[in-house]
CSV table of C-alpha atoms and ligand atoms in Angstrom, one decimal:
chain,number,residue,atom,x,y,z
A,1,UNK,CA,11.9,4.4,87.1
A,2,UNK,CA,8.9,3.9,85.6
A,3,UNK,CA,5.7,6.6,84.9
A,4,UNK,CA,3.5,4.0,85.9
A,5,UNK,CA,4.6,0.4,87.2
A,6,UNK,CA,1.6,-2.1,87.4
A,7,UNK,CA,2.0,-5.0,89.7
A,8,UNK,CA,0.3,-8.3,88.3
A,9,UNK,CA,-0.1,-9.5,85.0
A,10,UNK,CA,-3.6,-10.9,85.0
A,11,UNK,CA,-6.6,-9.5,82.0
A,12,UNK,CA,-6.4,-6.1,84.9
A,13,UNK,CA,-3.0,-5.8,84.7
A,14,UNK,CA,-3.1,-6.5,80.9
A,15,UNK,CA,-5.7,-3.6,80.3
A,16,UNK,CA,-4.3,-1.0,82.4
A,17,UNK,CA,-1.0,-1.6,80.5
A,18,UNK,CA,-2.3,-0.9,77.4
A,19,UNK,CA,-4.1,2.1,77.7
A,20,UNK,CA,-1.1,3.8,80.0
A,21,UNK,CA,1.6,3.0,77.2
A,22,UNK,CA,-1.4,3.9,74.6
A,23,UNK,CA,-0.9,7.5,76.7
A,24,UNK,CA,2.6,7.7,75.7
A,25,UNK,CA,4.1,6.7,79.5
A,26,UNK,CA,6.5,4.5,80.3
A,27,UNK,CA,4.7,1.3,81.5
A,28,UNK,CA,6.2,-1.8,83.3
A,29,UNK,CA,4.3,-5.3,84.8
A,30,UNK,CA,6.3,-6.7,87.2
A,31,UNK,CA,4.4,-10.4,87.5
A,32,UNK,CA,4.7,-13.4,89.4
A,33,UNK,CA,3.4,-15.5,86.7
A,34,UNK,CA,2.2,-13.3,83.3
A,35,UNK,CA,-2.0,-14.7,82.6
A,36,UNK,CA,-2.7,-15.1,85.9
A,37,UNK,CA,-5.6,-16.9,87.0
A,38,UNK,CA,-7.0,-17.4,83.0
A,39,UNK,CA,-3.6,-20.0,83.0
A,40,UNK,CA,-5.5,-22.3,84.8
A,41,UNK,CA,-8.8,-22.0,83.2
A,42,UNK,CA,-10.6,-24.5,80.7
A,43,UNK,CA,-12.9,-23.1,78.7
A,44,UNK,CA,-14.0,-19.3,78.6
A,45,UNK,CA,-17.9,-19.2,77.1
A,46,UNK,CA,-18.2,-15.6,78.6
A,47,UNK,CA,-16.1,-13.3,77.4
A,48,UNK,CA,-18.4,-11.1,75.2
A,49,UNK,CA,-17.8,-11.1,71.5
A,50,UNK,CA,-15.4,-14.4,71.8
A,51,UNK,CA,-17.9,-17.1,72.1
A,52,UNK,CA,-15.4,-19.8,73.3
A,53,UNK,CA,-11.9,-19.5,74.5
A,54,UNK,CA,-9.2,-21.3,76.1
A,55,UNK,CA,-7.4,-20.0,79.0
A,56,UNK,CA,-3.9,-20.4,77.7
A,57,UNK,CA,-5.2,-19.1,74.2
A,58,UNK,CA,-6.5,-15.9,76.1
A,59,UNK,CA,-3.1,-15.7,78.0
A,60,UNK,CA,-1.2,-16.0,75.1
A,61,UNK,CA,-3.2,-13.1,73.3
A,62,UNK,CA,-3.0,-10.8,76.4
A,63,UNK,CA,0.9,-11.3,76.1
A,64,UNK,CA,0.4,-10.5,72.4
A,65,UNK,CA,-1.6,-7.6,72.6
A,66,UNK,CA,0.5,-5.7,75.6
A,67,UNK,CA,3.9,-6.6,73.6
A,68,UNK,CA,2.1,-4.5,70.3
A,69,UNK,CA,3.4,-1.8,73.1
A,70,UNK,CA,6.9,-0.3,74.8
A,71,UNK,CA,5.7,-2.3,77.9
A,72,UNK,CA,8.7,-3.7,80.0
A,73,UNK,CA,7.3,-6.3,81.2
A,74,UNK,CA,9.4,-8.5,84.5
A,75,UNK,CA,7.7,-12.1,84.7
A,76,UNK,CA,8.2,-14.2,87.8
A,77,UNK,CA,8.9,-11.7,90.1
A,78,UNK,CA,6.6,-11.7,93.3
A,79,UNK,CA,6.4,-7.9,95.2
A,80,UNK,CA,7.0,-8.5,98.4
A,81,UNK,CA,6.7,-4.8,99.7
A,82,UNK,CA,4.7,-1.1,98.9
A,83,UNK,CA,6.5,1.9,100.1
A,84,UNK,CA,4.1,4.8,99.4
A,85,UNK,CA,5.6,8.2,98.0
A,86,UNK,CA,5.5,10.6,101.6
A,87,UNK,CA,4.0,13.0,99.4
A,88,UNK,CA,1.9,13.8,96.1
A,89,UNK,CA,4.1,13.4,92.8
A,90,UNK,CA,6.6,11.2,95.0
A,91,UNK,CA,7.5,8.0,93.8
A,92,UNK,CA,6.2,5.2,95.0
A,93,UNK,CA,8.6,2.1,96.0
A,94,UNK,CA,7.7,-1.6,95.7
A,95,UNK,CA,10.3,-4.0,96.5
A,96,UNK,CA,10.6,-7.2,95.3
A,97,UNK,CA,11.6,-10.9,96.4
A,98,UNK,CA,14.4,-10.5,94.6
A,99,UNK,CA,16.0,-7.6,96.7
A,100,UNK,CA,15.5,-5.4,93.7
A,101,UNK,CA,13.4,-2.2,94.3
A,102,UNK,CA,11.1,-0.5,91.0
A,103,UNK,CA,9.6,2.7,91.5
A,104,UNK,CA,7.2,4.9,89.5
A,105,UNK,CA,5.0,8.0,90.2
A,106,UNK,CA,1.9,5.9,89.7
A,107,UNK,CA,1.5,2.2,90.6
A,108,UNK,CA,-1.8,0.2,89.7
A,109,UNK,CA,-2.0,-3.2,91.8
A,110,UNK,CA,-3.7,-6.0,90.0
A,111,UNK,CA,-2.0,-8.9,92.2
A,112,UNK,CA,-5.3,-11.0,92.0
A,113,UNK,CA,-6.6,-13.6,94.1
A,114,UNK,CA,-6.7,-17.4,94.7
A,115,UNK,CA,-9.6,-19.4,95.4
A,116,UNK,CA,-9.5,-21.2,98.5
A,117,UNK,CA,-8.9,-25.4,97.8
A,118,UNK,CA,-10.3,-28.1,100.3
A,119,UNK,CA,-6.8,-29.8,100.0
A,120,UNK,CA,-8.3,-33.2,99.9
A,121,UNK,CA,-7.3,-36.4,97.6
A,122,UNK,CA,-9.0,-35.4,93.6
A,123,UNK,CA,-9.4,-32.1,93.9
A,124,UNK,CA,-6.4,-31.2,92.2
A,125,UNK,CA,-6.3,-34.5,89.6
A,126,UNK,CA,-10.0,-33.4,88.7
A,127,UNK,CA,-9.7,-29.8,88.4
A,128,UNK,CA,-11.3,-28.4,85.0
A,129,UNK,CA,-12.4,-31.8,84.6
A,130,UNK,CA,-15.7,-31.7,86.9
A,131,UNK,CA,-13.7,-29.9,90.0
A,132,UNK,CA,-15.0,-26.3,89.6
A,133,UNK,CA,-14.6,-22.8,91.2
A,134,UNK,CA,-16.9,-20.5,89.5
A,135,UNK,CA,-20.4,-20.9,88.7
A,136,UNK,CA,-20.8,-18.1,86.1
A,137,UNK,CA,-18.1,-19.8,83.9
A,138,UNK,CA,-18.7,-23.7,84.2
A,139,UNK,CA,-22.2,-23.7,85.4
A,140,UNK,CA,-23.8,-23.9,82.2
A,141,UNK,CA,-21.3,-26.8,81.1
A,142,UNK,CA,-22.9,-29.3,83.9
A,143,UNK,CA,-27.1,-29.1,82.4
A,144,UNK,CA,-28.9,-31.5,83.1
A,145,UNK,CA,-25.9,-32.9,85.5
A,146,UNK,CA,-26.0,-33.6,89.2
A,147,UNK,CA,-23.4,-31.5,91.0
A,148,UNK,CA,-22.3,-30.6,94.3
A,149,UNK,CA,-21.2,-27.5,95.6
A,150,UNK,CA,-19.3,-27.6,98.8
A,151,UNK,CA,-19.9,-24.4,101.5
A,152,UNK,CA,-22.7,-23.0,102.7
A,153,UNK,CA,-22.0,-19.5,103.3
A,154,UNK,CA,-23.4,-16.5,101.0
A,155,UNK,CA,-21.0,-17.8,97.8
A,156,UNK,CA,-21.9,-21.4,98.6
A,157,UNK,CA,-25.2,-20.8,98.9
A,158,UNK,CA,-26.0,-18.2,95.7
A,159,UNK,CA,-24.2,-20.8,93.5
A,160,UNK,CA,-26.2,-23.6,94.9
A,161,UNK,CA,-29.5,-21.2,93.8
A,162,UNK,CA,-27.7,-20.4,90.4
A,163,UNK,CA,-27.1,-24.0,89.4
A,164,UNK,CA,-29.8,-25.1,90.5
A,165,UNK,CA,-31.6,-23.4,88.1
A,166,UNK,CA,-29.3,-25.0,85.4
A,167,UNK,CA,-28.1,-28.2,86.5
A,168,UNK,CA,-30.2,-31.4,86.9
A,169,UNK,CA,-29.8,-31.7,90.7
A,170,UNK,CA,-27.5,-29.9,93.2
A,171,UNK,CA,-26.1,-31.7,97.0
A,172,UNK,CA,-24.9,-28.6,99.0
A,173,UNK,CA,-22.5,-29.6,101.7
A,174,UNK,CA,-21.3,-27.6,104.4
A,175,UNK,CA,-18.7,-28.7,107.2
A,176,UNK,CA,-20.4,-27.0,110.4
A,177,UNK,CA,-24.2,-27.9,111.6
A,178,UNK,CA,-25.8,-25.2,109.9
A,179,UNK,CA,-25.9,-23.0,106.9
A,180,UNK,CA,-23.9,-19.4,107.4
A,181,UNK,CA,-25.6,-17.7,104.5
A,182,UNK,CA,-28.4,-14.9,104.8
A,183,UNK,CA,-31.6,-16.0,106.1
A,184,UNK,CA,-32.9,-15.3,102.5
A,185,UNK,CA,-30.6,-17.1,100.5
A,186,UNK,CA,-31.4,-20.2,102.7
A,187,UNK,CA,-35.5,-20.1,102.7
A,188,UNK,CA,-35.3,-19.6,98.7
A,189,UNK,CA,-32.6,-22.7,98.2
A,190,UNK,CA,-35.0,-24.8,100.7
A,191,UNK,CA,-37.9,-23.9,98.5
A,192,UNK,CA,-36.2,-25.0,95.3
A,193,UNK,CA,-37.2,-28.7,94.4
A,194,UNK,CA,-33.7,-30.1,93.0
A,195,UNK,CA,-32.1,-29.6,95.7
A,196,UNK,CA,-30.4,-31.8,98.8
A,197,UNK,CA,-28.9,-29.9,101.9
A,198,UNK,CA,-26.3,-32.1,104.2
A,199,UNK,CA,-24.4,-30.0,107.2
A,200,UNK,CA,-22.5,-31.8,109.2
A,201,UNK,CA,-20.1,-33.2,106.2
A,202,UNK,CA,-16.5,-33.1,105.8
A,203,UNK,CA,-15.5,-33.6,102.0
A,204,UNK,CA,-13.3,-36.1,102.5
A,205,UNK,CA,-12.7,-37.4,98.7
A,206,UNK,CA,-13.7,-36.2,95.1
A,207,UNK,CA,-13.8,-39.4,93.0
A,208,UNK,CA,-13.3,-40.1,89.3
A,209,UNK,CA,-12.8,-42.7,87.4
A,210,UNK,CA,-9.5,-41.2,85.6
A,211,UNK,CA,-10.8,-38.8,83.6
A,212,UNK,CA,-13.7,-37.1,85.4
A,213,UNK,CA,-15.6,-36.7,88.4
A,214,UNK,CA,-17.9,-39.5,89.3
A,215,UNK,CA,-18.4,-38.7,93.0
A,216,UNK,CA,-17.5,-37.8,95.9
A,217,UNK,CA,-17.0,-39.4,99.6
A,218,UNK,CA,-18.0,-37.3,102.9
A,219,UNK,CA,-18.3,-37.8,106.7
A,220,UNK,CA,-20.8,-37.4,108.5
A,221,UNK,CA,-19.4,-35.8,111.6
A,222,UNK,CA,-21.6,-36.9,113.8
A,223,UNK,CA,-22.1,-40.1,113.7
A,224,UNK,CA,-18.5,-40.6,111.7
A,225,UNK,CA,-20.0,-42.9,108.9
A,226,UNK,CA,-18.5,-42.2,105.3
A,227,UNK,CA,-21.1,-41.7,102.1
A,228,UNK,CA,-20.5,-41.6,98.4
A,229,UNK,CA,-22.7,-39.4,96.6
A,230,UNK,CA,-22.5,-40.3,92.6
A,231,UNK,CA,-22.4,-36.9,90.6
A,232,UNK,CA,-20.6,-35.4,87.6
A,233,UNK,CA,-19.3,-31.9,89.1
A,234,UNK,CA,-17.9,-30.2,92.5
A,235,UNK,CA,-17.9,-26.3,93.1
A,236,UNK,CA,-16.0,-25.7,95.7
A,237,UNK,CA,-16.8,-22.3,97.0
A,238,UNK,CA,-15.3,-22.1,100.3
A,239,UNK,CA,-14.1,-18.7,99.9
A,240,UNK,CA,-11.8,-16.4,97.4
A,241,UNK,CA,-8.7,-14.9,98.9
A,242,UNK,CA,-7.0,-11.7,97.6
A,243,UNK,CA,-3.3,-11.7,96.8
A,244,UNK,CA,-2.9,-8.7,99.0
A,245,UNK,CA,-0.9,-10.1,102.2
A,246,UNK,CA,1.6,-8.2,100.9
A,247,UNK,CA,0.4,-4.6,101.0
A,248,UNK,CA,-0.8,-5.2,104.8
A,249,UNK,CA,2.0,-2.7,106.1
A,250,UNK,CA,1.7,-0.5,103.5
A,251,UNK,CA,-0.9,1.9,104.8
A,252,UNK,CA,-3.2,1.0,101.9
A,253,UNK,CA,-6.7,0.7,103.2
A,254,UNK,CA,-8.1,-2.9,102.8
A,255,UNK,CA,-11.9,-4.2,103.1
A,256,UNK,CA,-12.1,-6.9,106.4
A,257,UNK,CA,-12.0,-9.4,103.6
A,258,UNK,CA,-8.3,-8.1,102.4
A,259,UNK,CA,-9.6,-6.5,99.3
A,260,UNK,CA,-8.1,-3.2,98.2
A,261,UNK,CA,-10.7,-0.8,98.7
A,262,UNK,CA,-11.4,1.4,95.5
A,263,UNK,CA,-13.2,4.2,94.2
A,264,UNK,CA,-15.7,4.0,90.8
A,265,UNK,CA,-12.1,5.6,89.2
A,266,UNK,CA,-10.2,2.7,90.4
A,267,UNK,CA,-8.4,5.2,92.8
A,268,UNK,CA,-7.3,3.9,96.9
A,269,UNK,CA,-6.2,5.6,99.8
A,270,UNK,CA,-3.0,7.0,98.4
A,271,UNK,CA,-2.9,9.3,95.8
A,272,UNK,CA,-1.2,7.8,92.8
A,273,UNK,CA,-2.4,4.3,93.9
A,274,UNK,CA,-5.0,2.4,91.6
A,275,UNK,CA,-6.0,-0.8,91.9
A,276,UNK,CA,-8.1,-2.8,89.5
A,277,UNK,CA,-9.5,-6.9,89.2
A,278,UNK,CA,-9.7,-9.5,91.7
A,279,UNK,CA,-7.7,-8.2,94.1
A,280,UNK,CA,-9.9,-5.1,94.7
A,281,UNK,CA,-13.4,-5.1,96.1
A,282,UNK,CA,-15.4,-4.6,92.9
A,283,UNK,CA,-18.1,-6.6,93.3
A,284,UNK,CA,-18.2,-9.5,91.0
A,285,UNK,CA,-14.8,-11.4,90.0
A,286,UNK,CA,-14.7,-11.8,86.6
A,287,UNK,CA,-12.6,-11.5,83.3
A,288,UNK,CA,-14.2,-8.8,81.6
A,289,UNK,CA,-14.9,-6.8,84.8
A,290,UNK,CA,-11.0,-7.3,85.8
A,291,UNK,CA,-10.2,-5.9,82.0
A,292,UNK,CA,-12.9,-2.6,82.7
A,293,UNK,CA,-11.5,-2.2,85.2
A,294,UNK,CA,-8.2,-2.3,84.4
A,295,UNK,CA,-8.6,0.0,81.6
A,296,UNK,CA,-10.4,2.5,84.3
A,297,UNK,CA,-7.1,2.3,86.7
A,298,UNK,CA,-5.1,3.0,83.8
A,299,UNK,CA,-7.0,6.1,82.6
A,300,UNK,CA,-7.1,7.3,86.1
A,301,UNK,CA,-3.0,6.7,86.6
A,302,UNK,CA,-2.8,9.1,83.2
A,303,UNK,CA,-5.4,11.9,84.6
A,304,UNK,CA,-3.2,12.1,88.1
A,305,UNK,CA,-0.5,12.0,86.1
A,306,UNK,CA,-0.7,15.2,83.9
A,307,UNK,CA,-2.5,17.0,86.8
A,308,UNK,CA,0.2,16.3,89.3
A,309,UNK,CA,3.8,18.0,89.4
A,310,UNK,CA,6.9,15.7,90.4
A,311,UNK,CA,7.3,16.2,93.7
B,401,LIG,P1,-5.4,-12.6,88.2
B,401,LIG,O1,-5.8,-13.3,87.0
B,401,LIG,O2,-5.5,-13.4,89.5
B,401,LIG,O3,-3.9,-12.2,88.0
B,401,LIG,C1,-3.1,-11.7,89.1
B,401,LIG,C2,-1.7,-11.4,88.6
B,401,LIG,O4,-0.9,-10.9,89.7
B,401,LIG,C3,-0.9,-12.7,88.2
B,401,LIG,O5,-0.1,-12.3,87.1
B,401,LIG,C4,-0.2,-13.1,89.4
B,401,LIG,O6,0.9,-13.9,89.2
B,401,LIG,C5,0.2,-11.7,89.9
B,401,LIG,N1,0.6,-11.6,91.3
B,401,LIG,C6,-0.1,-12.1,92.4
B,401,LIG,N2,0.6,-11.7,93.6
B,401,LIG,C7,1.7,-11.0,93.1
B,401,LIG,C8,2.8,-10.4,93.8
B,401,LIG,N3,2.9,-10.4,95.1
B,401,LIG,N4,3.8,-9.8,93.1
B,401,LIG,C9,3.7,-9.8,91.7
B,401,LIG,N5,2.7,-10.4,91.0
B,401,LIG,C10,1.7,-11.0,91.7
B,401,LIG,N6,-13.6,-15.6,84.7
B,401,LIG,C11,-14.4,-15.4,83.6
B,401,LIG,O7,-14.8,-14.3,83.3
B,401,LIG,N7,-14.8,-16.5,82.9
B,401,LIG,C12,-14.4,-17.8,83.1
B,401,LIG,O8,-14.7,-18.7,82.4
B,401,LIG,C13,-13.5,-18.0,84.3
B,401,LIG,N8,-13.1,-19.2,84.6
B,401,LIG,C14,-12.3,-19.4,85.7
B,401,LIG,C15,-11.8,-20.7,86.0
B,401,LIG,C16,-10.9,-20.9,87.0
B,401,LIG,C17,-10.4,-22.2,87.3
B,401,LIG,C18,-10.5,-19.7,87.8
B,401,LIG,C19,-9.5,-19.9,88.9
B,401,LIG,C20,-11.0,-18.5,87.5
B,401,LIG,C21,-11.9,-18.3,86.5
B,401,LIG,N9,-12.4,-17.0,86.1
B,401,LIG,C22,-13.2,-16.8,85.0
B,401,LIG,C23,-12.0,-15.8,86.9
B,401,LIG,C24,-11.0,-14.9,86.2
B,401,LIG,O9,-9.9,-15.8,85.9
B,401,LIG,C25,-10.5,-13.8,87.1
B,401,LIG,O10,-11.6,-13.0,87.4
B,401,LIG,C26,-9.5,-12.9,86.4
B,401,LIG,O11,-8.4,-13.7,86.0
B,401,LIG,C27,-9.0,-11.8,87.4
B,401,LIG,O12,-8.0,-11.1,86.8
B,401,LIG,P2,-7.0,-10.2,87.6
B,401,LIG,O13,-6.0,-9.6,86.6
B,401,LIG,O14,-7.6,-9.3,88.5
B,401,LIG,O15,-6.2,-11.3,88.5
């Protein structure tokens, strides 16, 4: 058994590692796939101090940095269940898809999440290469560029506001017949000049011309008649999902979006439970905010720790 065990090896899971073994306890990541998210990431222009980064480079020094440590750390193994201690200073149980069980007095949960694809022909070939999920991190690399972004509830519709702002022109394109987003989001993205609204459209295509995006191809569902759109970049915002399917029987409280709900100390429902990143609802996904994050769940596992007896 582990002191503390931390499921996920993303930059939350990373941090919290570090500063638990930095406390002198014995830390494990169990991890379906060590780096996470920043594996499938181009270019990192906001992670403060490093003005441009690499998301394999970034991986490869968050595997670096946690093996300076005693940090066992399991890669490719998927937990599959959470068995909460029955009482303070218990140990906590998480099984994995392996059959194996780990258990540890404190867990932190940094499982993640996944955005949400459109699963239509391009979107995977142009990925990092025009096909985009988050307009914080690839926003500024499309100035002066015509983009689309694809879904028109709140996340659509702030990034269409965002880019706009940035990019030359933006084509917002949402499936139903009219925008889901807040009233205001919608009156101050109709006011703003560069922008084109089409509801009604199904994404049916992203095109490129073998190296980037050049377009895109829609229908018009009411009338049925296919477009093309010429443009340079596609943000698909149709909806982030946390990696937390697997804690749904656990008795851990989740937000009706699925994230793990958590306290300014990174602390959930059960005591000995922290959760830290993507897959909690701290508002704003982001690398840095996944490592503070991390590093607060990991201070908070070591305060529970020394103030709780084994039960
Ligand atoms: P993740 O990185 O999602 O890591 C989750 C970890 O948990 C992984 O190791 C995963 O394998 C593991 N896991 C999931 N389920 C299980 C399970 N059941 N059992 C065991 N392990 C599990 N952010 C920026 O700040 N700047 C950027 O430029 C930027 N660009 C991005 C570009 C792309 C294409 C994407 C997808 C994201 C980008 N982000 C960027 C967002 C950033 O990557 C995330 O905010 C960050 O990685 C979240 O970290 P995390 O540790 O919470 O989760």
């Amino acid at each position: 058994p582990f002191e503390v065990l931390i499921v996920g090896g993303g930059p939350a899971g990373a941090s919290a590692a570090v500063y638990t073994a930095r406390k002198g306890f014995s830390t494990g990541i169990a991890a379906e796939r060590f780096g996470g998210q920043v594996l499938d990431t181009m270019g990192i222009e906001n992670f403060i101090s490093v003005p441009y980064t690499e998301g394999p480079k970034l991986s490869a020094a968050l595997e670096q940095h946690v093996g300076e440590y005693d940090i066992d750390v399991m890669n490719l193994q998927t937990a599959e269940r959470l068995i909460p201690a029955s009482q303070p200073g218990g140990m906590h149980e998480v099984v994995l898809a392996n059959g194996a069980s780990l258990k540890a007095r404190s867990l932190i949960l940094t499982t993640g999440a996944r955005w949400r694809n459109l699963g239509v022909p391009g979107e995977m070939d142009y990925r990092n290469k025009g096909v985009a999920y988050c307009p914080h991190c690839d926003g500024p690399l499309f100035k002066g560029k015509h983009v689309a972004v694809i879904g028109g509830g709140n996340s659509g519709v702030e990034a269409a506001i965002d880019l706009a702002n940035i990019v030359g022109h933006v084509t917002l394109i949402e499936f139903d017949s009219k925008l889901r987003a807040d009233q205001v989001l919608v009156d101050k993205l109709r006011s703003m000049k560069n922008v084109d609204i089409l509801t009604s459209a199904a994404t049916t295509e992203i095109l490129g011309d073998g190296e980037r995006v050049s377009g895109l191809e829609y229908k018009n569902r009411e009338t049925n008649e296919l477009h093309k759109v010429e443009l340079q970049g596609v943000f698909i915002q149709i909806g982030l999902v946390p990696n937390t399917e697997w804690l749904k029987e656990s008795g851990l409280e989740l937000s009706k979006h699925g994230e793990i709900v958590t306290d300014a100390r990174a602390a959930t429902n059960l005591p000995g439970v922290f959760a830290a990143g993507d897959a909690t609802n701290v508002p704003y996904k982001q690398i840095i905010i996944s490592m503070g994050q991390g590093a607060t769940a990991g201070l908070s596992a070591f305060d529970y720790l020394i103030r709780t007896e084994p039960a």
